[in-house]
mmCIF file of C-alpha atoms in Angstrom:
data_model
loop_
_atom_site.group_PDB
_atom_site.id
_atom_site.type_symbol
_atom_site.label_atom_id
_atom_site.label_comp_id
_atom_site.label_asym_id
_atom_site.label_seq_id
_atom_site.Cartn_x
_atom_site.Cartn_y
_atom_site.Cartn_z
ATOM 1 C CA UNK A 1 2.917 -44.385 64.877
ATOM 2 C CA UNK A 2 -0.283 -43.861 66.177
ATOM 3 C CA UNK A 3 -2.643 -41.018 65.092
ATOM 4 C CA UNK A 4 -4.452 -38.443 66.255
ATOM 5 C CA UNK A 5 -7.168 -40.087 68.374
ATOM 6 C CA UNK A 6 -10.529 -37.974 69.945
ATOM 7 C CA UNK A 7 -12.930 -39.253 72.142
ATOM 8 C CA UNK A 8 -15.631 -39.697 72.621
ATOM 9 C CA UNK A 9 -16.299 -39.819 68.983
ATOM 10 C CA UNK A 10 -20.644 -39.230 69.180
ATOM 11 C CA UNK A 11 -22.350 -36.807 71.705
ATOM 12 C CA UNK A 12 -25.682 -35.971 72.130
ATOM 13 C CA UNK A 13 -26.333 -32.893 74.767
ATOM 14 C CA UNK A 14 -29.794 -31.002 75.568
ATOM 15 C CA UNK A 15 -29.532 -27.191 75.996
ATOM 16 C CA UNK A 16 -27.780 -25.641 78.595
ATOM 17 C CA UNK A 17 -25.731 -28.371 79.553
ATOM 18 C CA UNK A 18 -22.030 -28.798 78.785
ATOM 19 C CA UNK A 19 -19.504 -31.210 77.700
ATOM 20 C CA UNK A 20 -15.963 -31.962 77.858
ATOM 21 C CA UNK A 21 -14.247 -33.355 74.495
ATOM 22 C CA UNK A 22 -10.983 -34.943 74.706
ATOM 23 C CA UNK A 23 -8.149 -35.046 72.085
ATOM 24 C CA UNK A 24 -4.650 -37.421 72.187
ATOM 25 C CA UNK A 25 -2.176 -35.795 70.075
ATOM 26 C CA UNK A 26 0.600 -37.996 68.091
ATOM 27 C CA UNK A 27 3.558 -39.302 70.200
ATOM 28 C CA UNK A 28 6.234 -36.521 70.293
ATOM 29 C CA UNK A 29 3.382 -34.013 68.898
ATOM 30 C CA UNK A 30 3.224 -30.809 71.359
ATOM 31 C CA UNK A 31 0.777 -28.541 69.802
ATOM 32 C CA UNK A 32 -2.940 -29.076 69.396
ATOM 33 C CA UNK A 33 -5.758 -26.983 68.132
ATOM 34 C CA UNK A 34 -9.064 -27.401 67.905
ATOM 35 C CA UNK A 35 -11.532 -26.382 64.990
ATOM 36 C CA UNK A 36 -15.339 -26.241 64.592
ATOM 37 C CA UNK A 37 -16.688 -27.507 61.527
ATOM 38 C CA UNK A 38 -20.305 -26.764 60.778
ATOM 39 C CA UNK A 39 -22.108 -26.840 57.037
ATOM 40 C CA UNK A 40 -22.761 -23.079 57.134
ATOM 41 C CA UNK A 41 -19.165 -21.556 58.240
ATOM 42 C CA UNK A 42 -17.057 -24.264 57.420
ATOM 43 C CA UNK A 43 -13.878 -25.436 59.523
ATOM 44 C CA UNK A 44 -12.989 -22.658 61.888
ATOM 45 C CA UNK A 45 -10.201 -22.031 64.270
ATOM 46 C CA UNK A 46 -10.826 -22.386 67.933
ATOM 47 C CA UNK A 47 -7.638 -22.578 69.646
ATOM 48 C CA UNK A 48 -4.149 -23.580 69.905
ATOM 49 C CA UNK A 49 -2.305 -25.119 72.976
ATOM 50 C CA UNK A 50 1.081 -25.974 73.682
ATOM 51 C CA UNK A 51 3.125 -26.514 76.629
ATOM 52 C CA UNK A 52 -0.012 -26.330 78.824
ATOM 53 C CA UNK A 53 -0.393 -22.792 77.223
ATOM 54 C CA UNK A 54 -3.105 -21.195 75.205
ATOM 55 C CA UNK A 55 -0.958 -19.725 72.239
ATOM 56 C CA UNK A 56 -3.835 -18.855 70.144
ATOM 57 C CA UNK A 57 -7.403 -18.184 69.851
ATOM 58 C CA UNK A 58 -10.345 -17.793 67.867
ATOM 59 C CA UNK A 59 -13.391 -15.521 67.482
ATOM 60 C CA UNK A 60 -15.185 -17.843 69.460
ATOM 61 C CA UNK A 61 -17.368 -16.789 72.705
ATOM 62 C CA UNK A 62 -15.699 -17.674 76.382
ATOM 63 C CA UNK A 63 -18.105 -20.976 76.957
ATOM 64 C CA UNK A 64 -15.444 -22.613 75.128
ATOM 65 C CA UNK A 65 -12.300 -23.277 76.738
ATOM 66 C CA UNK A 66 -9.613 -25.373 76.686
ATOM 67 C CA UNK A 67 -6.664 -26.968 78.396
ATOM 68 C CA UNK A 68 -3.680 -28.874 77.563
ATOM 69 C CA UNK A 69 -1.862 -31.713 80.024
ATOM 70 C CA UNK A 70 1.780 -32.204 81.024
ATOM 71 C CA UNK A 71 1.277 -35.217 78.475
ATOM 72 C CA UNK A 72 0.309 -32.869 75.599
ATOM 73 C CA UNK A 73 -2.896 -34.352 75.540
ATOM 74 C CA UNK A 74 -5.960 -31.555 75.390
ATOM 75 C CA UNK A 75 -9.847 -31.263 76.214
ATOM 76 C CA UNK A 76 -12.141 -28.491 75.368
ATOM 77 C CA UNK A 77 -14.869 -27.688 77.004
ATOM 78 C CA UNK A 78 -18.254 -26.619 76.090
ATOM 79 C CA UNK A 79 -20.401 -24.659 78.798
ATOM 80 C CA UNK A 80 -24.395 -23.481 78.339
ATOM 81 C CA UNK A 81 -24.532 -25.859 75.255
ATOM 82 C CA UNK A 82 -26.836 -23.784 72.126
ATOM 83 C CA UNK A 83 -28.447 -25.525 69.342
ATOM 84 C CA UNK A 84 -26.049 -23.809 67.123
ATOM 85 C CA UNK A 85 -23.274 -25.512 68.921
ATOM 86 C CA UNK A 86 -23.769 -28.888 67.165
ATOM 87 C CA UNK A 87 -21.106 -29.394 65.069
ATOM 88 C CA UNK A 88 -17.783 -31.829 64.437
ATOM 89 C CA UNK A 89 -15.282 -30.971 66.447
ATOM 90 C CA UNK A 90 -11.473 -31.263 65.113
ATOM 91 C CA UNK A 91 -8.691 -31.587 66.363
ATOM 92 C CA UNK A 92 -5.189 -31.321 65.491
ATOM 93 C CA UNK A 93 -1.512 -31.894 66.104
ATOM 94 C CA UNK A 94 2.063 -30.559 64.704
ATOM 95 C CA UNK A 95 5.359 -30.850 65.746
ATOM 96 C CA UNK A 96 5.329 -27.255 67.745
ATOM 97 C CA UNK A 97 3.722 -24.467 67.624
ATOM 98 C CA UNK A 98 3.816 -21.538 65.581
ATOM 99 C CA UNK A 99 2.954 -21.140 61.772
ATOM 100 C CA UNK A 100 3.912 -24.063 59.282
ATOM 101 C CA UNK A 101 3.891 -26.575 60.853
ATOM 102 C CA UNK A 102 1.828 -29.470 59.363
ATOM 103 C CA UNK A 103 -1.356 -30.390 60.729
ATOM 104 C CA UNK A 104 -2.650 -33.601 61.382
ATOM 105 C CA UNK A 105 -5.875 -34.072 61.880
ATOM 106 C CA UNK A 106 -8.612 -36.769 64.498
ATOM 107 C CA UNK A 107 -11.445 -38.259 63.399
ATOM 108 C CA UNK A 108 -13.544 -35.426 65.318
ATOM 109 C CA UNK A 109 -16.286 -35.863 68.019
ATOM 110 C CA UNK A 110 -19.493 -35.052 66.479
ATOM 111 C CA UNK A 111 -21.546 -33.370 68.783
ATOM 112 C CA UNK A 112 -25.610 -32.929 68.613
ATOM 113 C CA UNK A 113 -27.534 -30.388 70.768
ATOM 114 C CA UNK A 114 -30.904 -31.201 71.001
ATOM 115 C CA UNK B 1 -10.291 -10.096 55.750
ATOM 116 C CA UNK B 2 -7.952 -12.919 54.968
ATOM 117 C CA UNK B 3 -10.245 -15.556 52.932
ATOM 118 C CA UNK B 4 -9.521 -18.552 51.234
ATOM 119 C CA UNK B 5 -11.855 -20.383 48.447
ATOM 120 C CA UNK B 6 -12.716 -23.413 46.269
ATOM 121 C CA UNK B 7 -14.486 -23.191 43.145
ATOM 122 C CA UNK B 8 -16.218 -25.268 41.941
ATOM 123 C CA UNK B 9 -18.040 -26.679 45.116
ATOM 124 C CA UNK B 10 -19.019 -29.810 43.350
ATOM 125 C CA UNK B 11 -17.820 -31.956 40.610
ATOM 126 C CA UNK B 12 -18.239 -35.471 39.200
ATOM 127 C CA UNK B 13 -16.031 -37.263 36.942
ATOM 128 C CA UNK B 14 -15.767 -40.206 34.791
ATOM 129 C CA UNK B 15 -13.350 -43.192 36.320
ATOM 130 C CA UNK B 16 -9.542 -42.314 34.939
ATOM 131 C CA UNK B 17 -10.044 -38.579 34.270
ATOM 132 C CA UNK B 18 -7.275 -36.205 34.671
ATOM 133 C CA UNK B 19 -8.807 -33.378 37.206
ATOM 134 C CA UNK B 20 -7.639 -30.170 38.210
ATOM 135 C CA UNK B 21 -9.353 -28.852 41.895
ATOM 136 C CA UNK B 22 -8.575 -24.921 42.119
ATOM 137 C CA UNK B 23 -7.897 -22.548 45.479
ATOM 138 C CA UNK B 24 -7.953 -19.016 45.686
ATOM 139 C CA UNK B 25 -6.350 -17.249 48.898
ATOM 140 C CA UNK B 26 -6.668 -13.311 49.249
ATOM 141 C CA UNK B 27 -3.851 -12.559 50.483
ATOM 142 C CA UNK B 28 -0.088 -13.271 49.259
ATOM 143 C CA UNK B 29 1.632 -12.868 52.556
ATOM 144 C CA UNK B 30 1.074 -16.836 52.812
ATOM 145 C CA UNK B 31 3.229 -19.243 55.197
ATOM 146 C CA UNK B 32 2.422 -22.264 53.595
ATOM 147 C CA UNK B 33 -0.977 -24.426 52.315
ATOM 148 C CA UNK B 34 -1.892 -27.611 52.392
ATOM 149 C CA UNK B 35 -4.446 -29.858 50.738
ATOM 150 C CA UNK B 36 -6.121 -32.259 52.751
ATOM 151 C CA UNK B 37 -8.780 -34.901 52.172
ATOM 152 C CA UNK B 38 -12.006 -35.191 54.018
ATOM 153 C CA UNK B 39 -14.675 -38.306 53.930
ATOM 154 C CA UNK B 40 -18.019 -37.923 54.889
ATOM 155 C CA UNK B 41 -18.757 -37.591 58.787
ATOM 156 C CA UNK B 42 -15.172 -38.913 58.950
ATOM 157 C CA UNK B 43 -11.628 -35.732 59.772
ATOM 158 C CA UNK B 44 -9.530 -34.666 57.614
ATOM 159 C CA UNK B 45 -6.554 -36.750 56.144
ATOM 160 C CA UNK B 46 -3.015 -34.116 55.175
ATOM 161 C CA UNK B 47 -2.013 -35.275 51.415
ATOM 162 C CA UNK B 48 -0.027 -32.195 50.338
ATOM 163 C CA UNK B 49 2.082 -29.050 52.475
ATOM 164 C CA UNK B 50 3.661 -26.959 50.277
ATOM 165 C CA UNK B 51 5.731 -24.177 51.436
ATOM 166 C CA UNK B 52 5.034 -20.420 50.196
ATOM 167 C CA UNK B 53 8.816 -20.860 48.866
ATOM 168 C CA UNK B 54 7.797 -23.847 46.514
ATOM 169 C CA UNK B 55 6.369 -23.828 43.138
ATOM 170 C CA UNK B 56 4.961 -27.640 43.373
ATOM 171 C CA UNK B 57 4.819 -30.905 45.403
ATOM 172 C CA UNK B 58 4.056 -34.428 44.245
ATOM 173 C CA UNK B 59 2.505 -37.321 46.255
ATOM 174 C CA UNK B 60 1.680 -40.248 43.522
ATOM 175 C CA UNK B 61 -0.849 -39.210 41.613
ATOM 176 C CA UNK B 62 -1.282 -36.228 43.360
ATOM 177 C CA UNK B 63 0.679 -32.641 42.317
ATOM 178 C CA UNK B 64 -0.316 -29.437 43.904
ATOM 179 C CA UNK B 65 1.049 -25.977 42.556
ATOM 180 C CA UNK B 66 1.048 -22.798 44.069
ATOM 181 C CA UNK B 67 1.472 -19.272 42.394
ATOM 182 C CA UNK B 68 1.113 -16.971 45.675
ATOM 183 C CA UNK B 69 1.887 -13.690 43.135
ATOM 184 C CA UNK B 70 -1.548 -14.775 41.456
ATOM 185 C CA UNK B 71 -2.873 -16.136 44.609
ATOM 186 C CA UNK B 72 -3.623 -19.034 43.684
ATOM 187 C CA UNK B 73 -3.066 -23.106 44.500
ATOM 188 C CA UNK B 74 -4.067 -26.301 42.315
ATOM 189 C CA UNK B 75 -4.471 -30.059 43.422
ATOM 190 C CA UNK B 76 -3.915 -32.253 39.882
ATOM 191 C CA UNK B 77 -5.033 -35.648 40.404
ATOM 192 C CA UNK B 78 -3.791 -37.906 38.132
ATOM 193 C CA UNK B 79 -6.126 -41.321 36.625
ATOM 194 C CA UNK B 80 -8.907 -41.061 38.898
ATOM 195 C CA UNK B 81 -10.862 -43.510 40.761
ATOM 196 C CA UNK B 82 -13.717 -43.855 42.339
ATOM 197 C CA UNK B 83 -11.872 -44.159 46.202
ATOM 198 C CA UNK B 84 -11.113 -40.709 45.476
ATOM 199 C CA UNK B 85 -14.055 -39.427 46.019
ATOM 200 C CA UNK B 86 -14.281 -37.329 48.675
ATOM 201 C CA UNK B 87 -14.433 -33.344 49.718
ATOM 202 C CA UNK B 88 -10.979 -31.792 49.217
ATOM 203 C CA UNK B 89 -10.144 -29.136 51.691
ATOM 204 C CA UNK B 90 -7.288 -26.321 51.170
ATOM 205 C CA UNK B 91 -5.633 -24.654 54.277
ATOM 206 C CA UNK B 92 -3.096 -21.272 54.059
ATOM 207 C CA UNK B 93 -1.123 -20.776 57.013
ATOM 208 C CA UNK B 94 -1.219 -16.759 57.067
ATOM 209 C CA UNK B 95 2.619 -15.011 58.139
ATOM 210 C CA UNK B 96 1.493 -13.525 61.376
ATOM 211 C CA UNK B 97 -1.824 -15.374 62.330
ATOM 212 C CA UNK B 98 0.570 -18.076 64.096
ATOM 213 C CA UNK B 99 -1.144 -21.655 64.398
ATOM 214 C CA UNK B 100 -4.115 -20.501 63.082
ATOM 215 C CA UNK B 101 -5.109 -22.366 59.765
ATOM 216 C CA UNK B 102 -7.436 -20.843 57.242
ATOM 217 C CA UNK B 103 -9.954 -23.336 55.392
ATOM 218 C CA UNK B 104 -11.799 -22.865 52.226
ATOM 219 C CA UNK B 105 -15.171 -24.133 51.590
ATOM 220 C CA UNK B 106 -13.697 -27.074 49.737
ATOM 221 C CA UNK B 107 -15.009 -29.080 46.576
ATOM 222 C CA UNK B 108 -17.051 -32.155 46.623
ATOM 223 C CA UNK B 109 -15.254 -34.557 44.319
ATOM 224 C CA UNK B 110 -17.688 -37.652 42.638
ATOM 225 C CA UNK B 111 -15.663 -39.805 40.573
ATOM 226 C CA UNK B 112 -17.704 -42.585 38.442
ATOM 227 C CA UNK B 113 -17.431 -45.774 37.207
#
């Protein structure tokens, strides 16, 4: 079975602009979250979609979003990019939503804001 | 504030060592935790999920314990080698934060020839 895949896997944004990540969950997978991982704060929680529905969210500021496709598959979105916005971005699958289920993880997008 | 860490950051090790990597969670009102595995620039790879009604869970050479009265999880890796090395990352999934997982800092494994 396939994994988790995330595209596009390198970024490179100026300032202001914005950008749209994409993440394909596993087949049969119907939950995805997304998490920021940066050296100074670590891997944090963004959000959490399922059925086309934002279940969960973050402390995160409102230029990110997210939505989630009939397909399961999910892209965030990234408005007024900041330098402090370069990071890897994660993101991750289970079963269904709700606690406990087991995570499985992309390779991430790594995104640089120059 | 619900907080989960890893101590020690960093830590090298001769090839075949027994190690033992250590995670702390603050709060016992835990859902479950799992261990994952995470190579540089590369995401993070699941290797353990143990449930909050567990006392351990083995994967090869892998074991990982939790105590959640102490607050406390361990990852025991069994006859290192050097393609273990990697950062090791543990998760808690919090009763009542839903979906949301909670990451420690993680620890920096170096194993040597």
């Amino acid at each position: 079975k396939a994994g988790v895949t995330q595209t596009p896997r390198y970024l490179i944004k100026t300032r202001g602009q914005q950008v749209t990540l994409s993440c394909s969950p596993i087949s049969g997978h119907r939950s995805v979250s997304w998490y920021q991982q940066t050296p100074g704060q670590g891997l944090q929680f963004l959000f959490e979609y399922f059925s086309e529905t934002q279940r969960n969210k973050g402390n995160f500021p409102g230029r990110f979003s997210g939505r989630q496709f009939s397909n399961s598959r999910s892209e965030m979105n990234v408005s007024t990019l900041e330098l402090g916005d370069s990071a890897l971005y994660l993101c991750a699958s289970s079963l269904d939503s709700g606690v406990g289920y087991e995570q499985y993880f992309g390779p991430g997008t790594r995104l640089t804001v120059t | 504030k619900q907080e989960v860490t890893q101590i020690p950051a960093a830590l090298s090790v001769p090839e075949g060592e027994n190690l033992v990597l250590n995670c702390s969670f603050t709060d016992s009102a835990i859902y479950n935790l799992q261990w994952f595995r995470q190579d540089p620039g590369k995401g993070l790879t699941s290797l353990l999920l143990i449930q909050s009604s567990q006392r351990e869970q083995t994967s090869g050479r892998l074991n990982a314990s939790l105590d959640k009265s102490s607050g406390r999880s361990t990852l025991y890796i069994a006859a290192s080698q050097p393609g273990d090395s990697a950062t090791y990352l543990c998760a808690v999934f919090y009763t009542g934060t839903a979906s949301k997982l909670t990451f420690g800092t993680g620890t920096r494994l170096q194993v040597t020839l």
